[in-house]
């Protein structure tokens, strides 16, 4: 991975508040952060929201320019109506492949690949750093490759461009390292939202695949950036959804069976797609270095040949072909052919290292598959009321769930681009089946496969999503220590402690708060206070933390050096104890696993 | 000197200065960001405008090419062009054109799927339903074809809806005729005729012609006559009226219209074959009218024609009965002839109207039966057979 190291990144001059002396970058940054915390403690927080909007707007503008650049390249290189039998269909993608390979190798090494994993790497490895060169390189090389007919999509590059814009902006504003790391996903969401014209799906995808968890700290900014970018895109490209969606209606719930079949077939096809990419990509990368110049060209030649010999639809992004499938303009035999050929073309294009994304090809294959299954089913069961377009629409979500392994995004994406909730049942059913079948056949998701192939060790978002974090209720124990009142006499409490041989007791105070008194502290108190003094006189000023059974278990951990035992309270009545927690209980629970 | 900040933290004078610098720096940074965004906006706008202008131009160019190819009967070229046009500017008209081109290129299944999808979003669109009807007709799905034709009739149309409705109705009638569903065809044609404007003579003539095909000669004749009654009627109406009347056995009417037709200067617009056929028809008609003992003839002349017809029929019977195989079949007829009075004179015929009727009936029956037994007659016997088919219609006006 040719991204710069954290060290090189920090070697950039970081402005200090006072005159900078000969000191190391981490020292300088630390000093800056401390000074900033002192003189402007809310600066980052305020700028964070303002910058989110700027990032959204700039990402939106860049994505619009990116899409138009792709279209211009396509027009100039392939002509306004490319069709089978034109020789340039073969030569243009090959020549573009050569140019792109040279640009990537000589000038923009970080532009290689789709952009999703690169953004994750920026987030987890490089503290959110994405260089200007990467953004420019991604823009140019992806536009050239996709426009010239390589079977790739603009969404993943848009995601990386957005993340890059965010990273650059945040760096120029001297945001803290923590904030800098948070900006990359915000930009990613903005870029993807602009590319999809679907803000909710973009936010969900970034949460599902990039961040891996819901974070209230970043959610507001994600929404602001995504909405801003979509507003910009719509002001240029119109408010219409990405595809003209046909009438969607599910008249008979028995038809869900037909959609379930689509989910099953999609769940079988998705691992095939993953496996083909997982097989070819590392083998091509293992070839001698000189071949890296030729691989995109050969890929272009092969994809162009598919176009030349009758299926130019597989070339480029293919939104118009998806649109045609959504409107039932292909017979099922053609749809099957397009499904398989697009899968082949995308595998070749992507594995060759040509910059470009997999979202659009995934949607393309899904739409063709859905259309084919729908048309086939309707042929044999004419009573089915769903249109072929409806099946194509559901098919898009099916492959998205099965191949990209983003089930939540896949559902919302279909709902967002269709603008109809009538289709929610078939989508949920088919997507869930596809996701489950695909995962059982191919346990490792495609992004994780690429991560491993690239020698990186990024967190698996799929695993993270499914990890269930432990809560206090998982380690809580019945109250096995004495519970006394604050007004109880010191002597009587000491007697109880002696009888029970407990190492601590819990003291309930008149205001409803609790105190965990250790046997040692009690012994020390009996030495200085009279036996008839109330026990609360032996207590220090602080109180036991308020902990409830539903709180994460790790929140209890840092209280143990101070408290020998922690009272776990009832949320409705804090004077009532649900149980107690000791350090041993917590550690035992962690050792014992889930 | 130390001073408290807004957050309650005591800042030194150096820190206050640094804070001011930070605020200034952030303000400048945000301003710069704003300017960069504005510059990016302008660049994107220019790029977008240049592309959309070009896209619109391409869309129009490909659409025009597609439509021209479709008109020129080159559906394959039209498909390519219209697909390109749709890529640059989706429009319903272009989609319909594309589906039509697919249908004309013989890619029926694709066209069917295309039109069906278009219909899903606009079930009441007349043109889409019409195209689906044509495709169903081509696929031999009669039930669906009729259903879609009916939907097309009930649907909405752009432009001259009245004219388009009529064309669809006529097309549907034509399809029904081809499927030998004459009753349904007649119903559609009669509606079309009643809706057709009185001054649209060509449409009336076309409807009448189709009524003839639907085996409704009376209806056709009625429309032809209506058109022929106009000033400067089209020769096709005169010809149609003459032919329809001729077919119905209404020879007096046929003679009138065939004479008018052949006397019309526009008759030259008809083919030589058609003119010759019409002349033969007129000659036959005239001969019918010469042999037919019309009721309005003077009694003597009428009796003379009856007597002549009797002699013709008797000769025909005699000739036919000479064949040994025919003789038994003609025995009842011969018996009826033998019951006639032996000497029938013109005076007697003038005086006995019942005898006239008996003889005429026997003449007609003789011609019909001998035609069955001995084959189609020729000459005046053939003329008499025509009269015998529907004697009451000959002089109908």
PDB file of N, CA, C and O in Angstrom, chain B residues 225-264:
ATOM      1  N   UNK B 225     -74.160   4.647 -51.559  1.00  0.00           N
ATOM      2  CA  UNK B 225     -75.226   5.484 -52.133  1.00  0.00           C
ATOM      3  C   UNK B 225     -75.225   6.866 -51.507  1.00  0.00           C
ATOM      4  O   UNK B 225     -75.433   7.868 -52.185  1.00  0.00           O
ATOM      5  N   UNK B 226     -74.986   6.849 -50.195  1.00  0.00           N
ATOM      6  CA  UNK B 226     -74.956   8.134 -49.500  1.00  0.00           C
ATOM      7  C   UNK B 226     -73.842   9.015 -50.065  1.00  0.00           C
ATOM      8  O   UNK B 226     -74.030  10.202 -50.313  1.00  0.00           O
ATOM      9  N   UNK B 227     -72.697   8.404 -50.301  1.00  0.00           N
ATOM     10  CA  UNK B 227     -71.559   9.179 -50.826  1.00  0.00           C
ATOM     11  C   UNK B 227     -71.824   9.564 -52.283  1.00  0.00           C
ATOM     12  O   UNK B 227     -71.548  10.688 -52.706  1.00  0.00           O
ATOM     13  N   UNK B 228     -72.377   8.613 -53.031  1.00  0.00           N
ATOM     14  CA  UNK B 228     -72.615   8.872 -54.449  1.00  0.00           C
ATOM     15  C   UNK B 228     -73.655   9.968 -54.654  1.00  0.00           C
ATOM     16  O   UNK B 228     -73.712  10.602 -55.720  1.00  0.00           O
ATOM     17  N   UNK B 229     -74.469  10.188 -53.627  1.00  0.00           N
ATOM     18  CA  UNK B 229     -75.474  11.239 -53.720  1.00  0.00           C
ATOM     19  C   UNK B 229     -74.881  12.632 -53.578  1.00  0.00           C
ATOM     20  O   UNK B 229     -75.576  13.624 -53.771  1.00  0.00           O
ATOM     21  N   UNK B 230     -73.624  12.697 -53.173  1.00  0.00           N
ATOM     22  CA  UNK B 230     -72.987  14.008 -53.016  1.00  0.00           C
ATOM     23  C   UNK B 230     -72.604  14.594 -54.369  1.00  0.00           C
ATOM     24  O   UNK B 230     -72.520  13.882 -55.364  1.00  0.00           O
ATOM     25  N   UNK B 231     -72.324  15.853 -54.315  1.00  0.00           N
ATOM     26  CA  UNK B 231     -71.855  16.525 -55.521  1.00  0.00           C
ATOM     27  C   UNK B 231     -70.420  16.064 -55.805  1.00  0.00           C
ATOM     28  O   UNK B 231     -69.622  15.989 -54.875  1.00  0.00           O
ATOM     29  N   UNK B 232     -70.154  15.740 -57.023  1.00  0.00           N
ATOM     30  CA  UNK B 232     -68.840  15.218 -57.441  1.00  0.00           C
ATOM     31  C   UNK B 232     -68.394  14.070 -56.550  1.00  0.00           C
ATOM     32  O   UNK B 232     -67.369  14.166 -55.860  1.00  0.00           O
ATOM     33  N   UNK B 233     -69.136  13.011 -56.571  1.00  0.00           N
ATOM     34  CA  UNK B 233     -68.743  11.879 -55.720  1.00  0.00           C
ATOM     35  C   UNK B 233     -67.503  11.190 -56.271  1.00  0.00           C
ATOM     36  O   UNK B 233     -67.275  11.213 -57.482  1.00  0.00           O
ATOM     37  N   UNK B 234     -66.715  10.585 -55.417  1.00  0.00           N
ATOM     38  CA  UNK B 234     -65.545   9.865 -55.912  1.00  0.00           C
ATOM     39  C   UNK B 234     -65.988   8.668 -56.752  1.00  0.00           C
ATOM     40  O   UNK B 234     -67.019   8.042 -56.467  1.00  0.00           O
ATOM     41  N   UNK B 235     -65.219   8.376 -57.797  1.00  0.00           N
ATOM     42  CA  UNK B 235     -65.589   7.290 -58.698  1.00  0.00           C
ATOM     43  C   UNK B 235     -65.635   5.962 -57.945  1.00  0.00           C
ATOM     44  O   UNK B 235     -66.413   5.060 -58.286  1.00  0.00           O
ATOM     45  N   UNK B 236     -64.828   5.861 -56.869  1.00  0.00           N
ATOM     46  CA  UNK B 236     -64.809   4.613 -56.090  1.00  0.00           C
ATOM     47  C   UNK B 236     -66.173   4.368 -55.457  1.00  0.00           C
ATOM     48  O   UNK B 236     -66.602   3.209 -55.317  1.00  0.00           O
ATOM     49  N   UNK B 237     -66.858   5.471 -55.068  1.00  0.00           N
ATOM     50  CA  UNK B 237     -68.181   5.309 -54.466  1.00  0.00           C
ATOM     51  C   UNK B 237     -69.174   4.800 -55.503  1.00  0.00           C
ATOM     52  O   UNK B 237     -70.006   3.918 -55.229  1.00  0.00           O
ATOM     53  N   UNK B 238     -69.095   5.360 -56.729  1.00  0.00           N
ATOM     54  CA  UNK B 238     -70.006   4.921 -57.801  1.00  0.00           C
ATOM     55  C   UNK B 238     -69.737   3.452 -58.131  1.00  0.00           C
ATOM     56  O   UNK B 238     -70.660   2.655 -58.276  1.00  0.00           O
ATOM     57  N   UNK B 239     -68.460   3.143 -58.241  1.00  0.00           N
ATOM     58  CA  UNK B 239     -68.081   1.774 -58.563  1.00  0.00           C
ATOM     59  C   UNK B 239     -68.537   0.822 -57.461  1.00  0.00           C
ATOM     60  O   UNK B 239     -69.130  -0.244 -57.735  1.00  0.00           O
ATOM     61  N   UNK B 240     -68.296   1.240 -56.198  1.00  0.00           N
ATOM     62  CA  UNK B 240     -68.671   0.396 -55.066  1.00  0.00           C
ATOM     63  C   UNK B 240     -70.166   0.180 -55.022  1.00  0.00           C
ATOM     64  O   UNK B 240     -70.649  -0.943 -54.799  1.00  0.00           O
ATOM     65  N   UNK B 241     -70.908   1.269 -55.233  1.00  0.00           N
ATOM     66  CA  UNK B 241     -72.363   1.160 -55.194  1.00  0.00           C
ATOM     67  C   UNK B 241     -72.835   0.213 -56.300  1.00  0.00           C
ATOM     68  O   UNK B 241     -73.702  -0.650 -56.070  1.00  0.00           O
ATOM     69  N   UNK B 242     -72.265   0.380 -57.485  1.00  0.00           N
ATOM     70  CA  UNK B 242     -72.659  -0.475 -58.609  1.00  0.00           C
ATOM     71  C   UNK B 242     -72.353  -1.935 -58.306  1.00  0.00           C
ATOM     72  O   UNK B 242     -73.207  -2.817 -58.513  1.00  0.00           O
ATOM     73  N   UNK B 243     -71.193  -2.176 -57.835  1.00  0.00           N
ATOM     74  CA  UNK B 243     -70.791  -3.566 -57.567  1.00  0.00           C
ATOM     75  C   UNK B 243     -71.615  -4.176 -56.444  1.00  0.00           C
ATOM     76  O   UNK B 243     -72.019  -5.344 -56.508  1.00  0.00           O
ATOM     77  N   UNK B 244     -71.822  -3.383 -55.368  1.00  0.00           N
ATOM     78  CA  UNK B 244     -72.603  -3.908 -54.238  1.00  0.00           C
ATOM     79  C   UNK B 244     -74.033  -4.226 -54.674  1.00  0.00           C
ATOM     80  O   UNK B 244     -74.587  -5.283 -54.334  1.00  0.00           O
ATOM     81  N   UNK B 245     -74.606  -3.308 -55.420  1.00  0.00           N
ATOM     82  CA  UNK B 245     -75.975  -3.527 -55.892  1.00  0.00           C
ATOM     83  C   UNK B 245     -76.016  -4.754 -56.804  1.00  0.00           C
ATOM     84  O   UNK B 245     -76.948  -5.570 -56.740  1.00  0.00           O
ATOM     85  N   UNK B 246     -75.032  -4.865 -57.657  1.00  0.00           N
ATOM     86  CA  UNK B 246     -74.947  -6.013 -58.569  1.00  0.00           C
ATOM     87  C   UNK B 246     -74.904  -7.316 -57.768  1.00  0.00           C
ATOM     88  O   UNK B 246     -75.628  -8.269 -58.046  1.00  0.00           O
ATOM     89  N   UNK B 247     -74.053  -7.320 -56.726  1.00  0.00           N
ATOM     90  CA  UNK B 247     -73.927  -8.528 -55.909  1.00  0.00           C
ATOM     91  C   UNK B 247     -75.217  -8.841 -55.177  1.00  0.00           C
ATOM     92  O   UNK B 247     -75.526 -10.005 -54.930  1.00  0.00           O
ATOM     93  N   UNK B 248     -75.959  -7.800 -54.799  1.00  0.00           N
ATOM     94  CA  UNK B 248     -77.218  -8.008 -54.086  1.00  0.00           C
ATOM     95  C   UNK B 248     -78.375  -8.366 -55.036  1.00  0.00           C
ATOM     96  O   UNK B 248     -79.487  -8.617 -54.592  1.00  0.00           O
ATOM     97  N   UNK B 249     -78.111  -8.309 -56.348  1.00  0.00           N
ATOM     98  CA  UNK B 249     -79.161  -8.595 -57.329  1.00  0.00           C
ATOM     99  C   UNK B 249     -80.036  -7.398 -57.591  1.00  0.00           C
ATOM    100  O   UNK B 249     -81.101  -7.514 -58.218  1.00  0.00           O
ATOM    101  N   UNK B 250     -79.595  -6.222 -57.143  1.00  0.00           N
ATOM    102  CA  UNK B 250     -80.381  -5.003 -57.340  1.00  0.00           C
ATOM    103  C   UNK B 250     -79.879  -4.338 -58.626  1.00  0.00           C
ATOM    104  O   UNK B 250     -79.154  -3.344 -58.592  1.00  0.00           O
ATOM    105  N   UNK B 251     -80.313  -4.917 -59.757  1.00  0.00           N
ATOM    106  CA  UNK B 251     -79.697  -4.552 -61.031  1.00  0.00           C
ATOM    107  C   UNK B 251     -80.075  -3.158 -61.509  1.00  0.00           C
ATOM    108  O   UNK B 251     -79.312  -2.508 -62.197  1.00  0.00           O
ATOM    109  N   UNK B 252     -81.249  -2.746 -61.147  1.00  0.00           N
ATOM    110  CA  UNK B 252     -81.631  -1.401 -61.588  1.00  0.00           C
ATOM    111  C   UNK B 252     -80.701  -0.367 -60.951  1.00  0.00           C
ATOM    112  O   UNK B 252     -80.225   0.546 -61.616  1.00  0.00           O
ATOM    113  N   UNK B 253     -80.445  -0.576 -59.654  1.00  0.00           N
ATOM    114  CA  UNK B 253     -79.534   0.349 -58.954  1.00  0.00           C
ATOM    115  C   UNK B 253     -78.118   0.180 -59.502  1.00  0.00           C
ATOM    116  O   UNK B 253     -77.403   1.162 -59.758  1.00  0.00           O
ATOM    117  N   UNK B 254     -77.733  -1.068 -59.726  1.00  0.00           N
ATOM    118  CA  UNK B 254     -76.389  -1.333 -60.239  1.00  0.00           C
ATOM    119  C   UNK B 254     -76.184  -0.620 -61.564  1.00  0.00           C
ATOM    120  O   UNK B 254     -75.139  -0.010 -61.816  1.00  0.00           O
ATOM    121  N   UNK B 255     -77.228  -0.700 -62.418  1.00  0.00           N
ATOM    122  CA  UNK B 255     -77.101  -0.066 -63.736  1.00  0.00           C
ATOM    123  C   UNK B 255     -76.897   1.435 -63.601  1.00  0.00           C
ATOM    124  O   UNK B 255     -76.054   2.033 -64.273  1.00  0.00           O
ATOM    125  N   UNK B 256     -77.639   1.998 -62.679  1.00  0.00           N
ATOM    126  CA  UNK B 256     -77.557   3.455 -62.501  1.00  0.00           C
ATOM    127  C   UNK B 256     -76.120   3.865 -62.125  1.00  0.00           C
ATOM    128  O   UNK B 256     -75.514   4.740 -62.736  1.00  0.00           O
ATOM    129  N   UNK B 257     -75.569   3.168 -61.127  1.00  0.00           N
ATOM    130  CA  UNK B 257     -74.247   3.601 -60.623  1.00  0.00           C
ATOM    131  C   UNK B 257     -73.111   3.200 -61.554  1.00  0.00           C
ATOM    132  O   UNK B 257     -72.148   3.946 -61.715  1.00  0.00           O
ATOM    133  N   UNK B 258     -73.296   2.043 -62.204  1.00  0.00           N
ATOM    134  CA  UNK B 258     -72.221   1.643 -63.131  1.00  0.00           C
ATOM    135  C   UNK B 258     -72.191   2.574 -64.337  1.00  0.00           C
ATOM    136  O   UNK B 258     -71.120   2.944 -64.825  1.00  0.00           O
ATOM    137  N   UNK B 259     -73.368   2.980 -64.763  1.00  0.00           N
ATOM    138  CA  UNK B 259     -73.417   3.947 -65.862  1.00  0.00           C
ATOM    139  C   UNK B 259     -72.752   5.252 -65.450  1.00  0.00           C
ATOM    140  O   UNK B 259     -71.978   5.832 -66.206  1.00  0.00           O
ATOM    141  N   UNK B 260     -73.074   5.699 -64.250  1.00  0.00           N
ATOM    142  CA  UNK B 260     -72.487   6.964 -63.784  1.00  0.00           C
ATOM    143  C   UNK B 260     -70.967   6.827 -63.649  1.00  0.00           C
ATOM    144  O   UNK B 260     -70.216   7.738 -63.967  1.00  0.00           O
ATOM    145  N   UNK B 261     -70.584   5.682 -63.165  1.00  0.00           N
ATOM    146  CA  UNK B 261     -69.143   5.472 -62.968  1.00  0.00           C
ATOM    147  C   UNK B 261     -68.405   5.526 -64.297  1.00  0.00           C
ATOM    148  O   UNK B 261     -67.413   6.254 -64.457  1.00  0.00           O
ATOM    149  N   UNK B 262     -68.935   4.769 -65.251  1.00  0.00           N
ATOM    150  CA  UNK B 262     -68.216   4.653 -66.532  1.00  0.00           C
ATOM    151  C   UNK B 262     -68.312   5.937 -67.345  1.00  0.00           C
ATOM    152  O   UNK B 262     -67.477   6.198 -68.211  1.00  0.00           O
ATOM    153  N   UNK B 263     -69.299   6.743 -66.995  1.00  0.00           N
ATOM    154  CA  UNK B 263     -69.419   8.028 -67.686  1.00  0.00           C
ATOM    155  C   UNK B 263     -68.575   9.104 -67.006  1.00  0.00           C
ATOM    156  O   UNK B 263     -68.340  10.170 -67.567  1.00  0.00           O
ATOM    157  N   UNK B 264     -68.160   8.789 -65.795  1.00  0.00           N
ATOM    158  CA  UNK B 264     -67.402   9.803 -65.036  1.00  0.00           C
ATOM    159  C   UNK B 264     -66.004   9.970 -65.630  1.00  0.00           C
ATOM    160  O   UNK B 264     -65.363   8.992 -66.025  1.00  0.00           O
TER     161      UNK B 264
END
